mmCIF file of C-alpha atoms and ligand atoms in Angstrom:
data_model
loop_
_atom_site.group_PDB
_atom_site.id
_atom_site.type_symbol
_atom_site.label_atom_id
_atom_site.label_comp_id
_atom_site.label_asym_id
_atom_site.label_seq_id
_atom_site.Cartn_x
_atom_site.Cartn_y
_atom_site.Cartn_z
ATOM 1 C CA MET A 178 104.501 75.894 79.891
ATOM 2 C CA LYS A 179 107.144 78.502 80.576
ATOM 3 C CA LYS A 180 109.786 77.533 83.044
ATOM 4 C CA LYS A 181 109.639 79.394 86.313
ATOM 5 C CA PRO A 182 112.602 81.689 86.832
ATOM 6 C CA VAL A 183 114.824 80.581 89.605
ATOM 7 C CA TYR A 184 116.145 84.007 90.598
ATOM 8 C CA SER A 185 114.523 87.382 90.930
ATOM 9 C CA VAL A 186 116.767 90.412 91.162
ATOM 10 C CA ILE A 187 115.032 93.447 92.639
ATOM 11 C CA VAL A 188 116.523 96.852 91.891
ATOM 12 C CA PRO A 189 114.951 100.056 93.279
ATOM 13 C CA VAL A 190 115.828 103.043 91.115
ATOM 14 C CA TYR A 191 115.336 106.732 91.681
ATOM 15 C CA ASN A 192 116.898 109.280 89.324
ATOM 16 C CA GLU A 193 119.728 106.996 88.274
ATOM 17 C CA GLU A 194 120.064 107.978 84.592
ATOM 18 C CA GLU A 195 123.855 108.198 84.821
ATOM 19 C CA VAL A 196 124.344 104.670 86.048
ATOM 20 C CA ILE A 197 121.313 102.589 85.182
ATOM 21 C CA ALA A 198 122.546 101.413 81.770
ATOM 22 C CA VAL A 199 125.851 100.238 83.207
ATOM 23 C CA SER A 200 124.296 98.525 86.182
ATOM 24 C CA TYR A 201 121.756 96.784 83.956
ATOM 25 C CA ARG A 202 124.591 95.388 81.805
ATOM 26 C CA LYS A 203 126.553 94.241 84.832
ATOM 27 C CA LEU A 204 123.553 92.561 86.396
ATOM 28 C CA LYS A 205 122.683 90.908 83.118
ATOM 29 C CA ASP A 206 126.240 89.620 82.669
ATOM 30 C CA THR A 207 126.323 88.312 86.236
ATOM 31 C CA MET A 208 123.011 86.525 85.920
ATOM 32 C CA ASP A 209 123.749 85.140 82.426
ATOM 33 C CA TYR A 210 126.988 83.723 83.756
ATOM 34 C CA ILE A 211 125.098 81.717 86.377
ATOM 35 C CA LYS A 212 123.217 79.974 83.560
ATOM 36 C CA GLU A 213 119.925 79.586 85.319
ATOM 37 C CA ASP A 214 116.674 81.349 84.695
ATOM 38 C CA TYR A 215 116.123 84.788 86.196
ATOM 39 C CA GLU A 216 114.134 88.002 86.086
ATOM 40 C CA LEU A 217 115.429 91.527 86.626
ATOM 41 C CA ILE A 218 112.788 93.685 88.257
ATOM 42 C CA PHE A 219 113.451 97.410 88.263
ATOM 43 C CA ILE A 220 111.195 99.553 90.408
ATOM 44 C CA ASN A 221 111.139 103.057 89.047
ATOM 45 C CA ASP A 222 110.449 105.054 92.185
ATOM 46 C CA GLY A 223 109.069 108.189 90.526
ATOM 47 C CA SER A 224 112.306 109.221 88.802
ATOM 48 C CA LYS A 225 112.170 112.670 87.252
ATOM 49 C CA ASP A 226 115.040 112.162 84.814
ATOM 50 C CA LYS A 227 115.551 109.791 81.876
ATOM 51 C CA THR A 228 115.796 106.650 84.002
ATOM 52 C CA MET A 229 112.464 105.292 82.784
ATOM 53 C CA ASN A 230 113.392 105.676 79.092
ATOM 54 C CA LYS A 231 116.597 103.781 79.680
ATOM 55 C CA LEU A 232 114.752 101.025 81.502
ATOM 56 C CA LEU A 233 112.220 100.781 78.670
ATOM 57 C CA THR A 234 115.018 100.421 76.123
ATOM 58 C CA ALA A 235 116.414 97.528 78.132
ATOM 59 C CA ALA A 236 112.984 95.928 78.525
ATOM 60 C CA GLN A 237 112.336 96.025 74.780
ATOM 61 C CA LYS A 238 115.464 94.081 74.015
ATOM 62 C CA ASP A 239 115.574 91.771 76.977
ATOM 63 C CA LYS A 240 112.739 89.542 78.106
ATOM 64 C CA HIS A 241 114.323 89.145 81.537
ATOM 65 C CA VAL A 242 113.675 92.795 82.323
ATOM 66 C CA LYS A 243 110.478 93.808 84.082
ATOM 67 C CA ILE A 244 109.563 97.261 85.314
ATOM 68 C CA ILE A 245 107.267 98.413 88.076
ATOM 69 C CA ASP A 246 106.656 102.091 87.439
ATOM 70 C CA PHE A 247 105.425 103.980 90.517
ATOM 71 C CA SER A 248 103.100 106.954 90.171
ATOM 72 C CA ARG A 249 105.500 109.069 92.267
ATOM 73 C CA ASN A 250 108.420 108.705 94.659
ATOM 74 C CA PHE A 251 107.419 106.388 97.494
ATOM 75 C CA GLY A 252 110.873 105.695 98.888
ATOM 76 C CA HIS A 253 113.534 103.037 98.730
ATOM 77 C CA GLN A 254 112.058 100.652 101.324
ATOM 78 C CA ILE A 255 108.645 100.681 99.682
ATOM 79 C CA ALA A 256 110.180 100.128 96.253
ATOM 80 C CA ILE A 257 111.895 96.999 97.569
ATOM 81 C CA SER A 258 108.598 95.785 99.035
ATOM 82 C CA ALA A 259 106.839 96.232 95.689
ATOM 83 C CA GLY A 260 109.539 94.143 94.052
ATOM 84 C CA MET A 261 108.934 91.394 96.602
ATOM 85 C CA ASP A 262 105.196 91.548 95.940
ATOM 86 C CA TYR A 263 105.619 90.998 92.212
ATOM 87 C CA CYS A 264 108.623 88.690 91.889
ATOM 88 C CA ILE A 265 108.226 84.988 91.245
ATOM 89 C CA GLY A 266 111.719 83.612 91.799
ATOM 90 C CA ASP A 267 112.674 80.838 94.194
ATOM 91 C CA ALA A 268 115.414 83.074 95.527
ATOM 92 C CA VAL A 269 115.106 86.830 95.586
ATOM 93 C CA ILE A 270 118.067 89.205 95.488
ATOM 94 C CA VAL A 271 117.779 92.860 96.480
ATOM 95 C CA ILE A 272 120.502 95.140 95.152
ATOM 96 C CA ASP A 273 121.035 98.909 94.725
ATOM 97 C CA ALA A 274 121.138 100.421 91.276
ATOM 98 C CA ASP A 275 124.332 102.396 91.767
ATOM 99 C CA LEU A 276 126.769 99.449 91.738
ATOM 100 C CA GLN A 277 127.807 100.106 95.324
ATOM 101 C CA ASP A 278 126.827 96.527 95.947
ATOM 102 C CA PRO A 279 128.994 94.516 93.546
ATOM 103 C CA PRO A 280 126.856 92.131 91.440
ATOM 104 C CA GLU A 281 129.628 89.484 91.538
ATOM 105 C CA VAL A 282 128.731 88.827 95.168
ATOM 106 C CA ILE A 283 125.355 87.465 94.028
ATOM 107 C CA GLU A 284 127.053 84.285 92.914
ATOM 108 C CA GLU A 285 128.433 83.729 96.390
ATOM 109 C CA MET A 286 125.023 84.407 97.897
ATOM 110 C CA ILE A 287 123.451 81.838 95.621
ATOM 111 C CA LYS A 288 126.038 79.280 96.714
ATOM 112 C CA LYS A 289 125.061 79.827 100.347
ATOM 113 C CA TRP A 290 121.385 79.624 99.431
ATOM 114 C CA LYS A 291 121.989 76.269 97.777
ATOM 115 C CA GLN A 292 123.599 75.113 101.004
ATOM 116 C CA GLY A 293 120.229 75.688 102.652
ATOM 117 C CA TYR A 294 120.313 79.215 104.062
ATOM 118 C CA HIS A 295 117.124 81.236 103.796
ATOM 119 C CA VAL A 296 118.654 84.682 104.167
ATOM 120 C CA VAL A 297 122.118 85.601 102.947
ATOM 121 C CA TYR A 298 122.951 89.209 103.664
ATOM 122 C CA GLY A 299 125.916 91.182 102.450
ATOM 123 C CA LYS A 300 128.077 92.555 105.224
ATOM 124 C CA ARG A 301 130.150 95.623 104.422
ATOM 125 C CA LYS A 302 133.755 95.014 105.273
ATOM 126 C CA GLU A 303 134.698 98.453 104.134
ATOM 127 C CA ARG A 304 132.854 101.430 102.708
ATOM 128 C CA LYS A 305 134.593 103.235 99.916
ATOM 129 C CA GLY A 306 133.926 106.765 98.768
ATOM 130 C CA GLU A 307 131.368 107.571 101.404
ATOM 131 C CA SER A 308 131.687 110.694 103.479
ATOM 132 C CA PHE A 309 133.130 110.557 106.990
ATOM 133 C CA PHE A 310 129.803 111.894 108.215
ATOM 134 C CA LYS A 311 127.842 109.053 106.591
ATOM 135 C CA LYS A 312 130.161 106.394 107.997
ATOM 136 C CA ILE A 313 130.029 107.847 111.512
ATOM 137 C CA THR A 314 126.262 108.321 111.533
ATOM 138 C CA ALA A 315 125.696 104.855 110.077
ATOM 139 C CA GLY A 316 128.012 103.335 112.688
ATOM 140 C CA ILE A 317 126.220 105.063 115.575
ATOM 141 C CA PHE A 318 122.827 104.209 114.104
ATOM 142 C CA TYR A 319 123.367 100.453 113.863
ATOM 143 C CA ARG A 320 124.779 100.252 117.358
ATOM 144 C CA LEU A 321 122.062 102.415 118.873
ATOM 145 C CA LEU A 322 119.405 100.382 117.095
ATOM 146 C CA ASN A 323 120.693 97.165 118.571
ATOM 147 C CA LYS A 324 120.804 98.687 122.040
ATOM 148 C CA LEU A 325 117.217 99.834 121.757
ATOM 149 C CA THR A 326 115.570 96.842 120.132
ATOM 150 C CA ASP A 327 115.104 93.189 120.870
ATOM 151 C CA VAL A 328 115.556 91.878 117.339
ATOM 152 C CA HIS A 329 119.168 91.721 116.413
ATOM 153 C CA VAL A 330 119.717 93.487 113.114
ATOM 154 C CA PRO A 331 123.256 92.662 112.035
ATOM 155 C CA GLU A 332 125.562 95.673 112.047
ATOM 156 C CA ASP A 333 126.949 97.180 108.834
ATOM 157 C CA VAL A 334 124.473 95.285 106.726
ATOM 158 C CA GLY A 335 122.329 96.998 104.115
ATOM 159 C CA ASP A 336 119.468 95.786 102.003
ATOM 160 C CA PHE A 337 121.803 93.953 99.639
ATOM 161 C CA ARG A 338 120.844 90.341 100.286
ATOM 162 C CA LEU A 339 119.316 87.157 99.020
ATOM 163 C CA ILE A 340 116.145 85.775 100.516
ATOM 164 C CA ASP A 341 114.413 82.490 99.924
ATOM 165 C CA ARG A 342 110.897 82.268 98.481
ATOM 166 C CA LYS A 343 109.589 81.325 101.946
ATOM 167 C CA VAL A 344 110.988 84.488 103.497
ATOM 168 C CA CYS A 345 109.652 86.576 100.632
ATOM 169 C CA ASP A 346 106.161 85.120 101.082
ATOM 170 C CA GLU A 347 106.259 85.924 104.780
ATOM 171 C CA MET A 348 107.427 89.466 104.000
ATOM 172 C CA LYS A 349 104.406 89.901 101.741
ATOM 173 C CA LYS A 350 102.109 89.244 104.688
ATOM 174 C CA ILE A 351 103.557 92.152 106.655
ATOM 175 C CA SER A 352 101.477 95.230 105.994
ATOM 176 C CA GLU A 353 103.393 97.847 108.002
ATOM 177 C CA LYS A 354 103.390 101.235 106.312
ATOM 178 C CA ASN A 355 106.582 102.755 107.725
ATOM 179 C CA ARG A 356 108.807 99.849 107.064
ATOM 180 C CA TYR A 357 112.365 99.009 107.754
ATOM 181 C CA VAL A 358 112.917 96.041 105.491
ATOM 182 C CA ARG A 359 116.160 94.658 106.862
ATOM 183 C CA GLY A 360 114.755 94.784 110.399
ATOM 184 C CA LEU A 361 111.632 92.939 109.333
ATOM 185 C CA ILE A 362 113.716 90.243 107.676
ATOM 186 C CA ALA A 363 115.801 89.871 110.839
ATOM 187 C CA TRP A 364 112.575 89.674 112.827
ATOM 188 C CA LEU A 365 111.264 86.876 110.581
ATOM 189 C CA GLY A 366 114.092 84.606 111.607
ATOM 190 C CA PHE A 367 114.927 81.548 109.448
ATOM 191 C CA ASN A 368 118.481 80.416 108.773
ATOM 192 C CA GLN A 369 120.527 83.508 108.220
ATOM 193 C CA THR A 370 124.122 83.893 107.184
ATOM 194 C CA GLU A 371 126.395 86.529 105.714
ATOM 195 C CA VAL A 372 128.886 87.056 102.953
ATOM 196 C CA SER A 373 131.233 89.988 103.333
ATOM 197 C CA TYR A 374 132.082 92.444 100.597
ATOM 198 C CA ILE A 375 133.678 95.801 100.048
ATOM 199 C CA ARG A 376 131.125 98.511 99.437
ATOM 200 C CA GLU A 377 132.324 100.381 96.394
ATOM 201 C CA LYS A 378 131.984 104.015 95.494
ATOM 202 C CA ARG A 379 128.837 105.012 93.669
ATOM 203 C CA ALA A 380 129.503 104.332 89.960
ATOM 204 C CA ALA A 381 127.964 107.695 89.012
ATOM 205 C CA GLY A 382 125.421 110.201 90.231
ATOM 206 C CA LYS A 383 124.776 111.399 93.762
ATOM 207 C CA THR A 384 123.323 109.672 96.809
ATOM 208 C CA LYS A 385 119.524 109.686 96.914
ATOM 209 C CA TYR A 386 119.595 109.666 100.696
ATOM 210 C CA PRO A 387 119.998 113.259 101.829
ATOM 211 C CA LEU A 388 120.125 113.942 105.564
ATOM 212 C CA LYS A 389 116.347 114.385 105.780
ATOM 213 C CA LYS A 390 115.670 110.925 104.315
ATOM 214 C CA MET A 391 118.383 109.415 106.499
ATOM 215 C CA ILE A 392 116.724 110.777 109.634
ATOM 216 C CA LYS A 393 113.330 109.483 108.535
ATOM 217 C CA PHE A 394 114.856 106.096 107.772
ATOM 218 C CA ALA A 395 116.582 105.910 111.153
ATOM 219 C CA SER A 396 113.530 106.975 113.125
ATOM 220 C CA ASN A 397 111.371 104.449 111.269
ATOM 221 C CA ALA A 398 113.845 101.760 112.127
ATOM 222 C CA ILE A 399 113.932 102.604 115.816
ATOM 223 C CA ILE A 400 110.262 103.372 116.293
ATOM 224 C CA SER A 401 108.972 100.334 114.444
ATOM 225 C CA PHE A 402 111.123 98.027 116.536
ATOM 226 C CA SER A 403 111.235 99.564 119.973
ATOM 227 C CA TYR A 404 109.079 101.102 122.685
ATOM 228 C CA LYS A 405 112.102 102.290 124.563
ATOM 229 C CA PRO A 406 111.969 105.911 123.373
ATOM 230 C CA LEU A 407 108.529 106.121 125.003
ATOM 231 C CA LYS A 408 110.053 105.045 128.259
ATOM 232 C CA THR A 409 112.372 108.067 128.281
ATOM 233 C CA ALA A 410 109.341 109.954 129.606
ATOM 234 C CA THR A 411 109.118 107.737 132.670
ATOM 235 C CA PHE A 412 112.830 107.824 133.193
ATOM 236 C CA LEU A 413 113.360 111.565 132.748
ATOM 237 C CA GLY A 414 110.179 112.325 134.679
ATOM 238 C CA SER A 415 111.307 110.400 137.732
ATOM 239 C CA LEU A 416 114.816 111.752 137.514
ATOM 240 C CA ILE A 417 113.651 115.350 137.330
ATOM 241 C CA SER A 418 111.197 114.897 140.202
ATOM 242 C CA LEU A 419 114.003 113.569 142.361
ATOM 243 C CA VAL A 420 116.210 116.531 141.506
ATOM 244 C CA GLY A 421 113.248 118.838 142.205
ATOM 245 C CA VAL A 422 112.651 117.354 145.651
ATOM 246 C CA GLY A 423 116.346 117.634 146.458
ATOM 247 C CA TYR A 424 116.373 121.264 145.436
ATOM 248 C CA LEU A 425 113.262 122.008 147.513
ATOM 249 C CA LEU A 426 114.899 120.545 150.594
ATOM 250 C CA TYR A 427 117.966 122.695 149.955
ATOM 251 C CA ILE A 428 115.851 125.857 149.681
ATOM 252 C CA MET A 429 113.981 125.007 152.868
ATOM 253 C CA TYR A 430 117.247 124.505 154.633
ATOM 254 C CA LEU A 431 118.474 127.928 153.467
ATOM 255 C CA LYS A 432 115.242 129.578 154.574
ATOM 256 C CA PHE A 433 114.932 128.058 158.029
ATOM 257 C CA PHE A 434 118.499 127.550 159.113
ATOM 258 C CA THR A 435 120.472 130.361 157.501
ATOM 259 C CA ASN A 436 119.817 133.979 156.705
ATOM 260 C CA LYS A 437 120.623 133.624 152.967
ATOM 261 C CA THR A 438 117.804 133.936 150.435
ATOM 262 C CA VAL A 439 117.640 132.069 147.136
ATOM 263 C CA GLN A 440 118.403 134.223 144.091
ATOM 264 C CA GLY A 441 115.246 134.183 142.016
ATOM 265 C CA TRP A 442 114.782 135.066 138.389
ATOM 266 C CA THR A 443 117.672 133.482 136.487
ATOM 267 C CA SER A 444 117.406 130.151 138.175
ATOM 268 C CA SER A 445 113.647 129.826 137.780
ATOM 269 C CA VAL A 446 113.704 130.876 134.126
ATOM 270 C CA SER A 447 116.411 128.391 133.234
ATOM 271 C CA ILE A 448 114.713 125.612 135.165
ATOM 272 C CA ASN A 449 111.451 126.383 133.378
ATOM 273 C CA LEU A 450 113.117 126.355 129.976
ATOM 274 C CA ILE A 451 114.858 123.068 130.626
ATOM 275 C CA PHE A 452 111.701 121.366 131.846
ATOM 276 C CA PHE A 453 109.517 122.713 129.075
ATOM 277 C CA GLY A 454 112.133 121.549 126.630
ATOM 278 C CA ILE A 455 112.079 118.057 128.064
ATOM 279 C CA ILE A 456 108.287 117.928 128.072
ATOM 280 C CA LEU A 457 108.036 119.046 124.461
ATOM 281 C CA PHE A 458 110.753 116.580 123.479
ATOM 282 C CA ILE A 459 108.788 113.734 125.008
ATOM 283 C CA LEU A 460 105.581 114.941 123.411
ATOM 284 C CA GLY A 461 107.467 114.887 120.122
ATOM 285 C CA ILE A 462 108.460 111.261 120.653
ATOM 286 C CA MET A 463 104.868 110.366 121.433
ATOM 287 C CA GLY A 464 103.800 112.252 118.314
ATOM 288 C CA GLU A 465 106.067 110.043 116.219
ATOM 289 C CA TYR A 466 104.343 106.932 117.512
ATOM 290 C CA ILE A 467 100.884 108.417 117.142
ATOM 291 C CA GLY A 468 101.657 109.475 113.575
ATOM 292 C CA ARG A 469 102.573 105.915 112.760
ATOM 293 C CA ILE A 470 99.395 104.584 114.349
ATOM 294 C CA TYR A 471 97.517 107.081 112.191
ATOM 295 C CA ASP A 472 99.258 105.786 109.070
ATOM 296 C CA GLU A 473 98.300 102.223 109.920
ATOM 297 C CA ILE A 474 94.683 103.109 110.631
ATOM 298 C CA LYS A 475 94.247 104.956 107.347
ATOM 299 C CA ASN A 476 95.456 101.800 105.712
ATOM 300 C CA ARG A 477 96.228 103.373 102.383
ATOM 301 C CA PRO A 478 97.974 101.184 99.841
ATOM 302 C CA LEU A 479 101.722 101.094 100.286
ATOM 303 C CA TYR A 480 102.364 102.305 96.739
ATOM 304 C CA ILE A 481 100.552 103.175 93.534
ATOM 305 C CA ILE A 482 101.662 101.664 90.264
ATOM 306 C CA LYS A 483 101.403 103.690 87.076
ATOM 307 C CA ASP A 484 102.487 100.925 84.786
ATOM 308 C CA LEU A 485 103.708 97.339 84.816
ATOM 309 C CA ILE A 486 106.046 96.317 82.025
ATOM 310 C CA GLY A 487 106.985 92.724 81.321
ATOM 311 C CA PHE A 488 104.418 91.273 83.725
ATOM 312 C CA GLU A 489 102.131 89.922 81.007
ATOM 313 C CA GLU A 490 100.900 86.951 83.081
ATOM 314 C CA ILE A 491 99.887 89.157 86.003
ATOM 315 C CA LYS A 492 98.076 91.613 83.740
ATOM 316 C CA LYS A 493 96.140 88.768 82.095
ATOM 317 C CA VAL A 494 95.037 87.397 85.463
ATOM 318 C CA LYS A 495 93.895 90.865 86.560
ATOM 319 C CA LYS A 496 91.773 91.336 83.421
ATOM 320 C CA GLU A 497 89.976 88.023 83.783
HETATM 321 N N1 LIG B 171 116.287 104.836 95.904
HETATM 322 C C1 LIG B 171 114.914 104.708 95.634
HETATM 323 N N2 LIG B 171 114.057 105.647 96.137
HETATM 324 C C2 LIG B 171 114.476 106.692 96.906
HETATM 325 C C3 LIG B 171 115.869 106.782 97.209
HETATM 326 C C4 LIG B 171 116.726 105.834 96.708
HETATM 327 O O1 LIG B 171 114.497 103.787 94.945
HETATM 328 O O2 LIG B 171 113.646 107.499 97.310
HETATM 329 C C5 LIG B 171 117.210 103.811 95.381
HETATM 330 C C6 LIG B 171 118.419 104.358 94.632
HETATM 331 O O3 LIG B 171 118.136 104.563 93.269
HETATM 332 C C7 LIG B 171 119.440 103.264 94.849
HETATM 333 C C8 LIG B 171 119.093 102.721 96.215
HETATM 334 O O4 LIG B 171 117.742 103.124 96.470
HETATM 335 O O5 LIG B 171 119.303 102.205 93.921
HETATM 336 C C9 LIG B 171 120.008 103.227 97.311
HETATM 337 O O6 LIG B 171 120.075 104.639 97.273
HETATM 338 P P1 LIG B 171 121.446 105.427 97.373
HETATM 339 O O7 LIG B 171 122.512 104.730 96.627
HETATM 340 O O8 LIG B 171 121.181 106.836 96.962
HETATM 341 O O9 LIG B 171 121.707 105.363 98.937
HETATM 342 P P2 LIG B 171 123.143 105.250 99.662
HETATM 343 O O10 LIG B 171 123.869 104.130 99.006
HETATM 344 O O11 LIG B 171 123.791 106.557 99.455
HETATM 345 O O12 LIG B 171 122.790 104.980 101.067
HETATM 346 MG MG1 LIG B 172 124.222 103.952 97.052
#
């Protein structure tokens, strides 16, 4: 019988042709150095460049390499989830393909895991080579998220982490469609600890998180963990009513006790615009929640796999 791998390394990849060969080598060296069994699972998230060819070359030469090839781009968080669904390791490590998360840190994570921790996340001490805008928005995002939600998601922590088999199995039971993986792991609990590291510059290529994806990511995170945005309606509604009543009293005072009249058009138009704006804004927030309910109800699969490479055992079981 084949020995079960001890470690699974999950790497989501999307259009990473410039860096994938280097990061594969580095990961391989790191894992070989540890001298225990492992598998390297690359999830090709619908790359349109030569990423898949490069992964196939690695898989042909190296039995540790497995590939989950998606039918199209499903997104980073879903790619990670697919890796968790298919990996068989006793400890599972999630790492980016662009070498921003240094593979050497894995060794430290494994040490902590052996001490009995179930989740060991990498905490960014410093972020190198990332734009001022990204650092600022990320900083605000993590702090806002913790203000709004009840689960404490550690600040300045990405998806680079090690999780125990138990945590991975629990993650597999969560069927949420719009998922925020690191939040879900925080929500699961277990013994968690951190190792800190310096987030390097991207080894090559450009970020695959343009502003649009960042906004989607942030709103998923907040909406899937908090009802508080919905409460803004109650809050703003009561606040505005109070202001409205105050203003009405003021106008009545002017009318009955002075001979001034209230100037009309400009003030009513601006008040209308402000209030319509607020109402539409709140409707928008509700729409976000309803859209997510709709996604859950449709219950479509989280991802579609075009091809599985290196998963011979799983394929055999499926055929039988
Ligand atoms: N990624 C992915 N699907 C996507 C976007 C990104 O699998 O739709 C992968 C990407 O290849 C990388 C990781 O997710 O391995 C993190 O992406 P990136 O480095 O672009 O994000 P950043 O570090 O800039 O936040
Ligand atoms: Mg990156």
